[in-house]
Amino acid sequence: MPKISSKGKAMPESPIRKLVPYAEKATELGREIFYLNIGQPDVKTPDVALQAVKNNTLDIIAYSHSAGNPSLREKLATYYAKHDIHVAKKDILITTGGSEALIFTMGSITDPGDEIIVPEPFYANYYSFSTQSTVTVVPVISKIEDDFALPPIADFEKLITKKTKAILICNPGNPTGYLYSKEEIKQLAALALKYDLFLISDEVYREFVYDDTEHYSILQEADLKDHAIVVDSVSKRYSMCGARIGCMVSKNKKVIATAMKFAQARLSPPTYAQIASEAALNVPDSYYEAVVAEYKSRRDVLVNGLQQIPNIKVSVPRGAFYCIVELPIDDSEDFARWMLESFADQNQTIMVAPAAGFYSSLNAGRNQIRIAYVLKKEDLKRATEILGLALKEYLAR
Ligand SMILES: Cc1ncc(COP(=O)(O)O)c(C=O)c1O
């Protein structure tokens, strides 16, 4: 038989989806499952976006410009200006989701064997995309005790080698919910300039910020003009995950010109979804305010519920819609599987993501789970009750 590549073998399985067969089985048995494992928002997509697709008069679903529709890029520049990010249409490349923006970024700035330093735990697909690009992710450990704040800059410096090309952060963070302060971003900016590294910031959760704090983008740092690359997406912002529209933003002309070659090779981003994404930019500020208020109250319900469970550690998320929880167990994957296979309370159970998949350091995160708080408040309250009961029974086995 012809052989599968070693790269193919090295591609990690999604830590979020790998328990799906167990969930399917539980559903077949008639159990109700509260899904806390995946960040698919349940908020309705803005009507303007849906209507723009329904009402459009296209005769041909043609390829668009490889960099994306000029009108969408123009409008995005206006959106960024509102966030004090001053970029032009030429600095923006529309991609098929933030995912493709990450792939184009890695493709444009790294060679096989190069290294990217990433605070750990990190969005699991960073590992998948880096495997695809044959780049090594070098983790710098952030700690639950500090709510996953930026590790000391000296820890980054220890990891910098000749092969280091970039530092990649997620702000606010998936899976940590941590929001980097302006001060932390400034420290990273200074580091990137000192060692002449790219600073990549995944800002797909930019609006999801709670507690009256403000998001500070790396693109607000004027000195980082040649070093900053932002990855963005409509998936979470407008609850449009299936649209598959994101973008890469950089003032570095060479980076955008290089990414453009990758963009040309895949011809164009999706046509209808660009129409929807452009229309979504018309939503009034009240849309974001309502969505953020809803997530903030969900966060409060979740954290409150979790804090009732004895002997667990919760890092209070300040942004995005994820939370890492440390449990008094050794193997959270076993626990997550057990909750689907062998546990129910009133015929209900929960599905969580074992956190080890968000770490690349050996054995790290094995006593942690990630919870996505994308459910209604009453469901989240019930889900935390189930977690408490399940943990008690699991520990007593
Ligand atoms: C941190 C982060 N970055 C990027 C993505 C990719 O988003 P998409 O490709 O849907 O734009 C996700 C999706 O969950 C994410 O959580």
Short mmCIF file of C-alpha atoms and ligand atoms in Angstrom, two decimals:
data_model
loop_
_atom_site.label_atom_id
_atom_site.label_comp_id
_atom_site.label_asym_id
_atom_site.label_seq_id
_atom_site.Cartn_x
_atom_site.Cartn_y
_atom_site.Cartn_z
CA MET A 1 0.00 0.00 0.00
CA PRO A 2 1.32 3.54 -0.74
CA LYS A 3 2.43 5.28 2.46
CA ILE A 4 0.93 8.16 4.40
CA SER A 5 3.36 11.07 4.99
CA SER A 6 5.02 11.56 8.34
CA LYS A 7 3.52 15.05 8.32
CA GLY A 8 0.08 13.50 7.90
CA LYS A 9 0.77 11.13 10.79
CA ALA A 10 1.98 14.00 12.94
CA MET A 11 -1.20 16.06 12.39
CA PRO A 12 -2.90 16.15 15.79
CA GLU A 13 -6.45 15.02 16.25
CA SER A 14 -8.80 17.77 17.44
CA PRO A 15 -9.00 17.60 21.25
CA ILE A 16 -12.44 19.13 20.94
CA ARG A 17 -13.90 16.60 18.57
CA LYS A 18 -12.22 13.40 19.64
CA LEU A 19 -14.89 12.55 22.21
CA VAL A 20 -17.68 12.96 19.66
CA PRO A 21 -18.26 9.18 19.15
CA TYR A 22 -18.91 8.84 22.92
CA ALA A 23 -21.35 11.73 22.81
CA GLU A 24 -23.13 10.14 19.84
CA LYS A 25 -23.50 6.92 21.76
CA ALA A 26 -24.88 8.73 24.82
CA THR A 27 -27.38 10.51 22.59
CA GLU A 28 -28.45 7.17 21.09
CA LEU A 29 -29.12 6.01 24.63
CA GLY A 30 -31.51 8.95 24.99
CA ARG A 31 -29.27 11.09 27.24
CA GLU A 32 -29.37 14.85 27.10
CA ILE A 33 -25.91 16.34 26.78
CA PHE A 34 -24.92 19.91 27.58
CA TYR A 35 -22.13 20.71 25.14
CA LEU A 36 -19.45 22.76 26.84
CA ASN A 37 -16.73 21.49 24.56
CA ILE A 38 -16.93 23.67 21.47
CA GLY A 39 -17.01 27.42 20.83
CA GLN A 40 -19.96 27.51 18.48
CA PRO A 41 -21.96 30.56 19.59
CA ASP A 42 -25.73 30.17 19.85
CA VAL A 43 -26.36 33.89 19.24
CA LYS A 44 -28.41 34.65 16.12
CA THR A 45 -26.43 35.89 13.11
CA PRO A 46 -27.32 39.57 12.46
CA ASP A 47 -30.35 39.87 10.23
CA VAL A 48 -28.60 42.37 7.92
CA ALA A 49 -26.03 39.68 7.06
CA LEU A 50 -28.66 37.02 6.32
CA GLN A 51 -30.79 39.45 4.30
CA ALA A 52 -27.83 40.61 2.23
CA VAL A 53 -27.38 37.06 0.96
CA LYS A 54 -31.10 36.46 0.46
CA ASN A 55 -31.62 39.75 -1.40
CA ASN A 56 -28.54 39.78 -3.59
CA THR A 57 -28.91 39.77 -7.34
CA LEU A 58 -25.83 37.85 -8.47
CA ASP A 59 -26.27 35.97 -11.77
CA ILE A 60 -23.00 34.11 -11.43
CA ILE A 61 -21.29 33.04 -8.23
CA ALA A 62 -17.93 34.12 -9.60
CA TYR A 63 -14.48 34.10 -8.05
CA SER A 64 -13.79 37.31 -6.22
CA HIS A 65 -10.50 39.20 -6.01
CA SER A 66 -7.90 36.92 -4.40
CA ALA A 67 -7.39 39.50 -1.65
CA GLY A 68 -11.15 39.68 -1.11
CA ASN A 69 -13.78 42.16 -2.28
CA PRO A 70 -12.34 45.71 -2.26
CA SER A 71 -15.58 47.02 -0.73
CA LEU A 72 -15.28 44.58 2.18
CA ARG A 73 -11.65 45.50 2.78
CA GLU A 74 -12.51 49.20 2.62
CA LYS A 75 -15.27 48.76 5.16
CA LEU A 76 -13.07 46.68 7.42
CA ALA A 77 -10.54 49.52 7.48
CA THR A 78 -13.34 51.77 8.79
CA TYR A 79 -14.27 49.15 11.39
CA TYR A 80 -10.64 48.98 12.58
CA ALA A 81 -10.40 52.79 12.77
CA LYS A 82 -13.23 52.68 15.31
CA HIS A 83 -10.96 50.46 17.42
CA ASP A 84 -8.09 52.96 17.08
CA ILE A 85 -6.38 50.63 14.59
CA HIS A 86 -5.37 52.71 11.60
CA VAL A 87 -4.93 50.52 8.56
CA ALA A 88 -5.86 50.84 4.89
CA LYS A 89 -7.52 48.48 2.43
CA LYS A 90 -4.09 47.48 1.11
CA ASP A 91 -3.07 46.21 4.57
CA ILE A 92 -5.97 43.72 4.68
CA LEU A 93 -6.21 40.34 2.99
CA ILE A 94 -9.53 38.47 3.22
CA THR A 95 -9.13 34.80 4.02
CA THR A 96 -11.29 31.71 4.39
CA GLY A 97 -11.70 32.11 8.14
CA GLY A 98 -9.11 33.16 10.65
CA SER A 99 -7.79 29.63 10.12
CA GLU A 100 -6.55 30.43 6.64
CA ALA A 101 -5.09 33.71 7.89
CA LEU A 102 -2.98 31.67 10.33
CA ILE A 103 -1.91 29.27 7.58
CA PHE A 104 -0.99 32.13 5.21
CA THR A 105 0.89 33.89 8.02
CA MET A 106 2.96 30.85 8.88
CA GLY A 107 3.54 30.14 5.18
CA SER A 108 4.71 33.71 4.56
CA ILE A 109 7.17 34.08 7.44
CA THR A 110 8.58 30.64 8.24
CA ASP A 111 10.72 27.97 6.65
CA PRO A 112 10.65 24.29 7.63
CA GLY A 113 12.19 23.85 11.07
CA ASP A 114 11.67 27.46 12.14
CA GLU A 115 10.20 28.14 15.56
CA ILE A 116 7.27 30.16 16.85
CA ILE A 117 7.00 30.87 20.56
CA VAL A 118 3.45 30.59 21.89
CA PRO A 119 2.16 31.10 25.45
CA GLU A 120 0.72 27.79 26.58
CA PRO A 121 -2.10 26.68 26.85
CA PHE A 122 -2.98 27.81 23.32
CA TYR A 123 -5.68 27.31 20.69
CA ALA A 124 -5.14 23.69 19.69
CA ASN A 125 -5.17 24.35 15.96
CA TYR A 126 -1.98 26.43 16.25
CA TYR A 127 -0.34 23.07 16.62
CA SER A 128 -2.16 21.69 13.57
CA PHE A 129 -1.29 24.69 11.40
CA SER A 130 2.34 24.63 12.49
CA THR A 131 2.56 20.91 11.72
CA GLN A 132 1.15 21.67 8.29
CA SER A 133 3.79 24.38 7.81
CA THR A 134 6.54 22.19 9.38
CA VAL A 135 7.16 24.86 11.98
CA THR A 136 7.91 24.03 15.60
CA VAL A 137 5.70 25.51 18.29
CA VAL A 138 7.84 26.39 21.31
CA PRO A 139 5.60 26.75 24.36
CA VAL A 140 6.20 29.31 27.07
CA ILE A 141 4.23 28.32 30.13
CA SER A 142 1.49 30.52 31.55
CA LYS A 143 -0.09 29.50 34.84
CA ILE A 144 -3.62 29.05 36.11
CA GLU A 145 -2.52 30.63 39.41
CA ASP A 146 -1.92 33.89 37.48
CA ASP A 147 -5.11 33.48 35.42
CA PHE A 148 -2.75 32.74 32.50
CA ALA A 149 -1.25 36.24 32.41
CA LEU A 150 1.73 36.93 30.14
CA PRO A 151 4.71 34.87 31.36
CA PRO A 152 7.78 36.94 32.33
CA ILE A 153 9.62 38.32 29.28
CA ALA A 154 12.78 36.58 30.54
CA ASP A 155 11.00 33.25 29.97
CA PHE A 156 10.48 34.19 26.32
CA GLU A 157 14.07 35.35 25.98
CA LYS A 158 15.38 32.01 27.23
CA LEU A 159 13.56 30.29 24.37
CA ILE A 160 14.72 32.54 21.53
CA THR A 161 17.11 30.82 19.12
CA LYS A 162 18.36 31.51 15.59
CA LYS A 163 15.33 29.67 14.34
CA THR A 164 12.77 31.79 16.18
CA LYS A 165 10.68 33.72 13.68
CA ALA A 166 7.70 34.90 15.65
CA ILE A 167 5.75 35.10 18.85
CA LEU A 168 2.10 34.18 18.54
CA ILE A 169 -0.49 35.29 21.07
CA CYS A 170 -4.24 34.98 21.25
CA ASN A 171 -5.89 38.08 22.71
CA PRO A 172 -8.30 37.59 24.39
CA GLY A 173 -7.31 33.99 24.77
CA ASN A 174 -8.83 30.72 23.73
CA PRO A 175 -8.69 28.55 25.86
CA THR A 176 -7.67 30.81 28.78
CA GLY A 177 -10.04 33.80 28.54
CA TYR A 178 -7.08 36.00 29.47
CA LEU A 179 -7.02 39.55 28.13
CA TYR A 180 -3.51 40.98 27.75
CA SER A 181 -3.13 44.47 29.21
CA LYS A 182 -1.69 47.38 27.25
CA GLU A 183 1.40 47.05 29.41
CA GLU A 184 1.85 43.38 28.49
CA ILE A 185 1.42 44.17 24.79
CA LYS A 186 4.06 46.88 25.11
CA GLN A 187 6.45 44.41 26.71
CA LEU A 188 5.89 41.96 23.85
CA ALA A 189 6.33 44.75 21.31
CA ALA A 190 9.68 45.69 22.84
CA LEU A 191 10.75 42.05 22.74
CA ALA A 192 9.73 41.65 19.09
CA LEU A 193 11.71 44.76 18.16
CA LYS A 194 14.75 43.79 20.23
CA TYR A 195 15.09 40.41 18.48
CA ASP A 196 13.50 41.48 15.17
CA LEU A 197 10.73 38.92 15.38
CA PHE A 198 7.21 38.99 14.02
CA LEU A 199 4.48 39.41 16.61
CA ILE A 200 1.30 37.63 15.52
CA SER A 201 -1.86 38.36 17.44
CA ASP A 202 -5.01 36.33 16.98
CA GLU A 203 -7.74 38.81 17.82
CA VAL A 204 -10.83 36.92 16.70
CA TYR A 205 -12.45 37.56 20.11
CA ARG A 206 -11.64 41.32 20.15
CA GLU A 207 -15.17 42.39 21.12
CA PHE A 208 -15.61 39.74 23.80
CA VAL A 209 -14.13 41.70 26.67
CA TYR A 210 -15.73 42.03 30.11
CA ASP A 211 -15.29 43.95 33.37
CA ASP A 212 -14.92 47.40 31.76
CA THR A 213 -11.46 46.57 30.48
CA GLU A 214 -10.41 47.52 26.96
CA HIS A 215 -8.82 45.43 24.29
CA TYR A 216 -5.44 46.71 23.14
CA SER A 217 -4.28 45.52 19.73
CA ILE A 218 -0.67 45.06 18.64
CA LEU A 219 -1.61 47.22 15.65
CA GLN A 220 -2.00 50.17 18.03
CA GLU A 221 1.75 50.02 18.60
CA ALA A 222 3.12 52.34 15.90
CA ASP A 223 6.67 50.98 16.23
CA LEU A 224 5.50 47.49 15.28
CA LYS A 225 4.60 48.56 11.75
CA ASP A 226 6.84 45.95 10.15
CA HIS A 227 6.51 43.32 12.85
CA ALA A 228 2.79 43.07 13.65
CA ILE A 229 0.41 40.65 11.95
CA VAL A 230 -3.18 40.41 13.17
CA VAL A 231 -5.42 37.44 12.51
CA ASP A 232 -9.12 38.16 12.54
CA SER A 233 -12.47 36.57 11.73
CA VAL A 234 -16.22 37.15 11.51
CA SER A 235 -16.90 33.70 12.98
CA LYS A 236 -17.37 34.70 16.61
CA ARG A 237 -17.96 38.43 16.25
CA TYR A 238 -21.16 37.99 14.25
CA SER A 239 -21.88 34.36 15.09
CA MET A 240 -21.00 33.48 11.51
CA CYS A 241 -18.68 30.48 11.98
CA GLY A 242 -19.95 28.79 8.82
CA ALA A 243 -19.35 31.83 6.63
CA ARG A 244 -15.64 31.06 6.63
CA ILE A 245 -14.45 34.66 6.40
CA GLY A 246 -11.49 36.09 8.21
CA CYS A 247 -8.56 38.31 7.40
CA MET A 248 -4.90 38.98 7.89
CA VAL A 249 -3.90 42.55 8.69
CA SER A 250 -0.38 43.92 8.52
CA LYS A 251 1.32 47.15 7.56
CA ASN A 252 4.30 45.14 6.41
CA LYS A 253 3.95 45.34 2.63
CA LYS A 254 6.21 42.35 2.03
CA VAL A 255 4.15 40.15 4.34
CA ILE A 256 0.90 41.04 2.60
CA ALA A 257 2.48 40.66 -0.87
CA THR A 258 3.79 37.22 0.09
CA ALA A 259 0.49 36.11 1.62
CA MET A 260 -1.17 37.33 -1.58
CA LYS A 261 0.69 34.60 -3.50
CA PHE A 262 -0.88 31.98 -1.22
CA ALA A 263 -4.22 33.75 -1.71
CA GLN A 264 -3.87 33.68 -5.48
CA ALA A 265 -3.14 29.95 -5.40
CA ARG A 266 -6.44 29.28 -3.66
CA LEU A 267 -8.12 31.73 -6.06
CA SER A 268 -10.58 33.54 -3.80
CA PRO A 269 -12.40 33.56 -0.49
CA PRO A 270 -16.10 32.57 -0.59
CA THR A 271 -18.25 35.00 -2.56
CA TYR A 272 -21.59 34.89 -0.72
CA ALA A 273 -19.92 34.90 2.66
CA GLN A 274 -18.08 38.11 1.79
CA ILE A 275 -21.43 39.73 0.98
CA ALA A 276 -22.77 38.61 4.36
CA SER A 277 -19.61 39.76 6.17
CA GLU A 278 -19.70 43.20 4.56
CA ALA A 279 -23.34 43.65 5.55
CA ALA A 280 -22.60 42.46 9.09
CA LEU A 281 -20.29 45.45 9.48
CA ASN A 282 -23.44 47.61 9.38
CA VAL A 283 -24.65 46.37 12.76
CA PRO A 284 -24.97 49.20 15.27
CA ASP A 285 -22.80 49.30 18.39
CA SER A 286 -25.85 48.16 20.35
CA TYR A 287 -25.47 44.72 18.71
CA TYR A 288 -22.01 44.21 20.23
CA GLU A 289 -23.13 45.67 23.53
CA ALA A 290 -26.04 43.22 23.80
CA VAL A 291 -23.89 40.22 22.83
CA VAL A 292 -21.11 41.15 25.24
CA ALA A 293 -23.59 41.74 28.07
CA GLU A 294 -25.07 38.29 27.43
CA TYR A 295 -21.66 36.58 27.50
CA LYS A 296 -20.60 38.50 30.58
CA SER A 297 -23.66 37.29 32.46
CA ARG A 298 -23.04 33.74 31.21
CA ARG A 299 -19.47 34.00 32.44
CA ASP A 300 -20.74 35.11 35.85
CA VAL A 301 -23.24 32.23 36.06
CA LEU A 302 -20.56 29.73 35.06
CA VAL A 303 -17.86 31.00 37.42
CA ASN A 304 -20.36 31.25 40.26
CA GLY A 305 -21.52 27.66 39.64
CA LEU A 306 -17.95 26.37 39.40
CA GLN A 307 -16.93 28.11 42.61
CA GLN A 308 -19.50 25.97 44.48
CA ILE A 309 -17.57 22.80 43.56
CA PRO A 310 -15.02 21.86 46.22
CA ASN A 311 -11.32 21.40 45.40
CA ILE A 312 -11.28 22.83 41.92
CA LYS A 313 -9.36 25.81 40.56
CA VAL A 314 -11.07 28.24 38.22
CA SER A 315 -9.32 30.96 36.30
CA VAL A 316 -11.80 33.80 35.88
CA PRO A 317 -11.94 34.71 32.18
CA ARG A 318 -11.85 38.41 31.28
CA GLY A 319 -12.56 37.87 27.61
CA ALA A 320 -13.52 35.39 24.84
CA PHE A 321 -15.91 32.67 26.05
CA TYR A 322 -13.73 29.94 27.47
CA CYS A 323 -12.58 28.98 30.90
CA ILE A 324 -9.91 26.56 32.11
CA VAL A 325 -10.78 24.58 35.22
CA GLU A 326 -8.34 22.46 37.21
CA LEU A 327 -9.85 19.34 38.79
CA PRO A 328 -8.60 17.07 41.58
CA ILE A 329 -8.06 14.20 39.09
CA ASP A 330 -5.12 12.83 37.07
CA ASP A 331 -6.61 12.34 33.65
CA SER A 332 -9.30 14.72 32.43
CA GLU A 333 -9.68 12.85 29.15
CA ASP A 334 -10.69 9.75 31.07
CA PHE A 335 -13.06 11.85 33.18
CA ALA A 336 -14.64 13.52 30.12
CA ARG A 337 -15.14 10.11 28.46
CA TRP A 338 -16.54 8.64 31.69
CA MET A 339 -19.10 11.47 31.95
CA LEU A 340 -20.38 10.54 28.49
CA GLU A 341 -20.21 6.76 28.88
CA SER A 342 -21.01 6.04 32.49
CA PHE A 343 -22.57 9.02 34.20
CA ALA A 344 -25.95 10.75 34.14
CA ASP A 345 -28.02 12.75 36.58
CA GLN A 346 -31.71 12.80 35.68
CA ASN A 347 -30.61 11.39 32.34
CA GLN A 348 -28.43 14.45 31.67
CA THR A 349 -24.66 14.77 31.34
CA ILE A 350 -22.06 17.19 29.97
CA MET A 351 -19.33 17.17 27.36
CA VAL A 352 -16.13 19.11 28.08
CA ALA A 353 -12.80 19.44 26.28
CA PRO A 354 -9.84 17.82 28.07
CA ALA A 355 -7.23 20.58 28.29
CA ALA A 356 -4.13 18.50 27.46
CA GLY A 357 -4.80 19.15 23.76
CA PHE A 358 -4.21 22.85 24.39
CA TYR A 359 -0.69 22.18 25.67
CA SER A 360 2.32 20.91 23.75
CA SER A 361 4.48 20.30 26.85
CA LEU A 362 4.42 16.65 27.80
CA ASN A 363 1.77 15.76 30.41
CA ALA A 364 0.76 19.39 30.90
CA GLY A 365 -2.89 20.24 31.49
CA ARG A 366 -3.91 16.66 32.16
CA ASN A 367 -5.88 17.64 35.25
CA GLN A 368 -7.63 20.51 33.47
CA ILE A 369 -10.66 20.89 31.26
CA ARG A 370 -11.77 23.72 29.00
CA ILE A 371 -15.35 24.92 29.19
CA ALA A 372 -16.92 27.02 26.43
CA TYR A 373 -19.75 29.11 27.86
CA VAL A 374 -21.83 29.32 24.74
CA LEU A 375 -25.04 27.99 26.33
CA LYS A 376 -27.98 29.81 27.84
CA LYS A 377 -27.60 30.75 31.51
CA GLU A 378 -30.06 28.18 32.88
CA ASP A 379 -28.24 25.44 30.94
CA LEU A 380 -24.86 26.63 32.22
CA LYS A 381 -26.16 26.59 35.77
CA ARG A 382 -27.41 23.04 35.35
CA ALA A 383 -24.17 22.02 33.59
CA THR A 384 -22.07 23.17 36.56
CA GLU A 385 -24.33 21.22 38.92
CA ILE A 386 -23.79 18.12 36.77
CA LEU A 387 -20.03 18.69 36.78
CA GLY A 388 -20.04 18.84 40.59
CA LEU A 389 -22.10 15.66 40.91
CA ALA A 390 -20.05 13.82 38.29
CA LEU A 391 -16.78 14.76 39.95
CA LYS A 392 -18.00 13.54 43.33
CA GLU A 393 -19.08 10.19 41.88
CA TYR A 394 -15.89 9.83 39.77
CA LEU A 395 -13.67 10.43 42.81
CA ALA A 396 -15.68 7.97 44.93
CA ARG A 397 -15.41 5.10 42.43
C1 LIG B 1 -8.43 31.58 18.84
C2 LIG B 1 -9.02 31.19 17.54
N1 LIG B 1 -8.40 31.54 16.42
C3 LIG B 1 -8.88 31.21 15.23
C4 LIG B 1 -10.03 30.48 15.11
C5 LIG B 1 -10.48 30.10 13.75
O1 LIG B 1 -11.66 30.71 13.41
P1 LIG B 1 -12.27 30.71 11.96
O2 LIG B 1 -11.40 29.94 11.05
O3 LIG B 1 -13.63 30.13 12.11
O4 LIG B 1 -12.31 32.16 11.59
C6 LIG B 1 -10.73 30.08 16.26
C7 LIG B 1 -11.94 29.27 16.18
O5 LIG B 1 -12.47 28.75 17.14
C8 LIG B 1 -10.21 30.46 17.50
O6 LIG B 1 -10.81 30.11 18.65
#
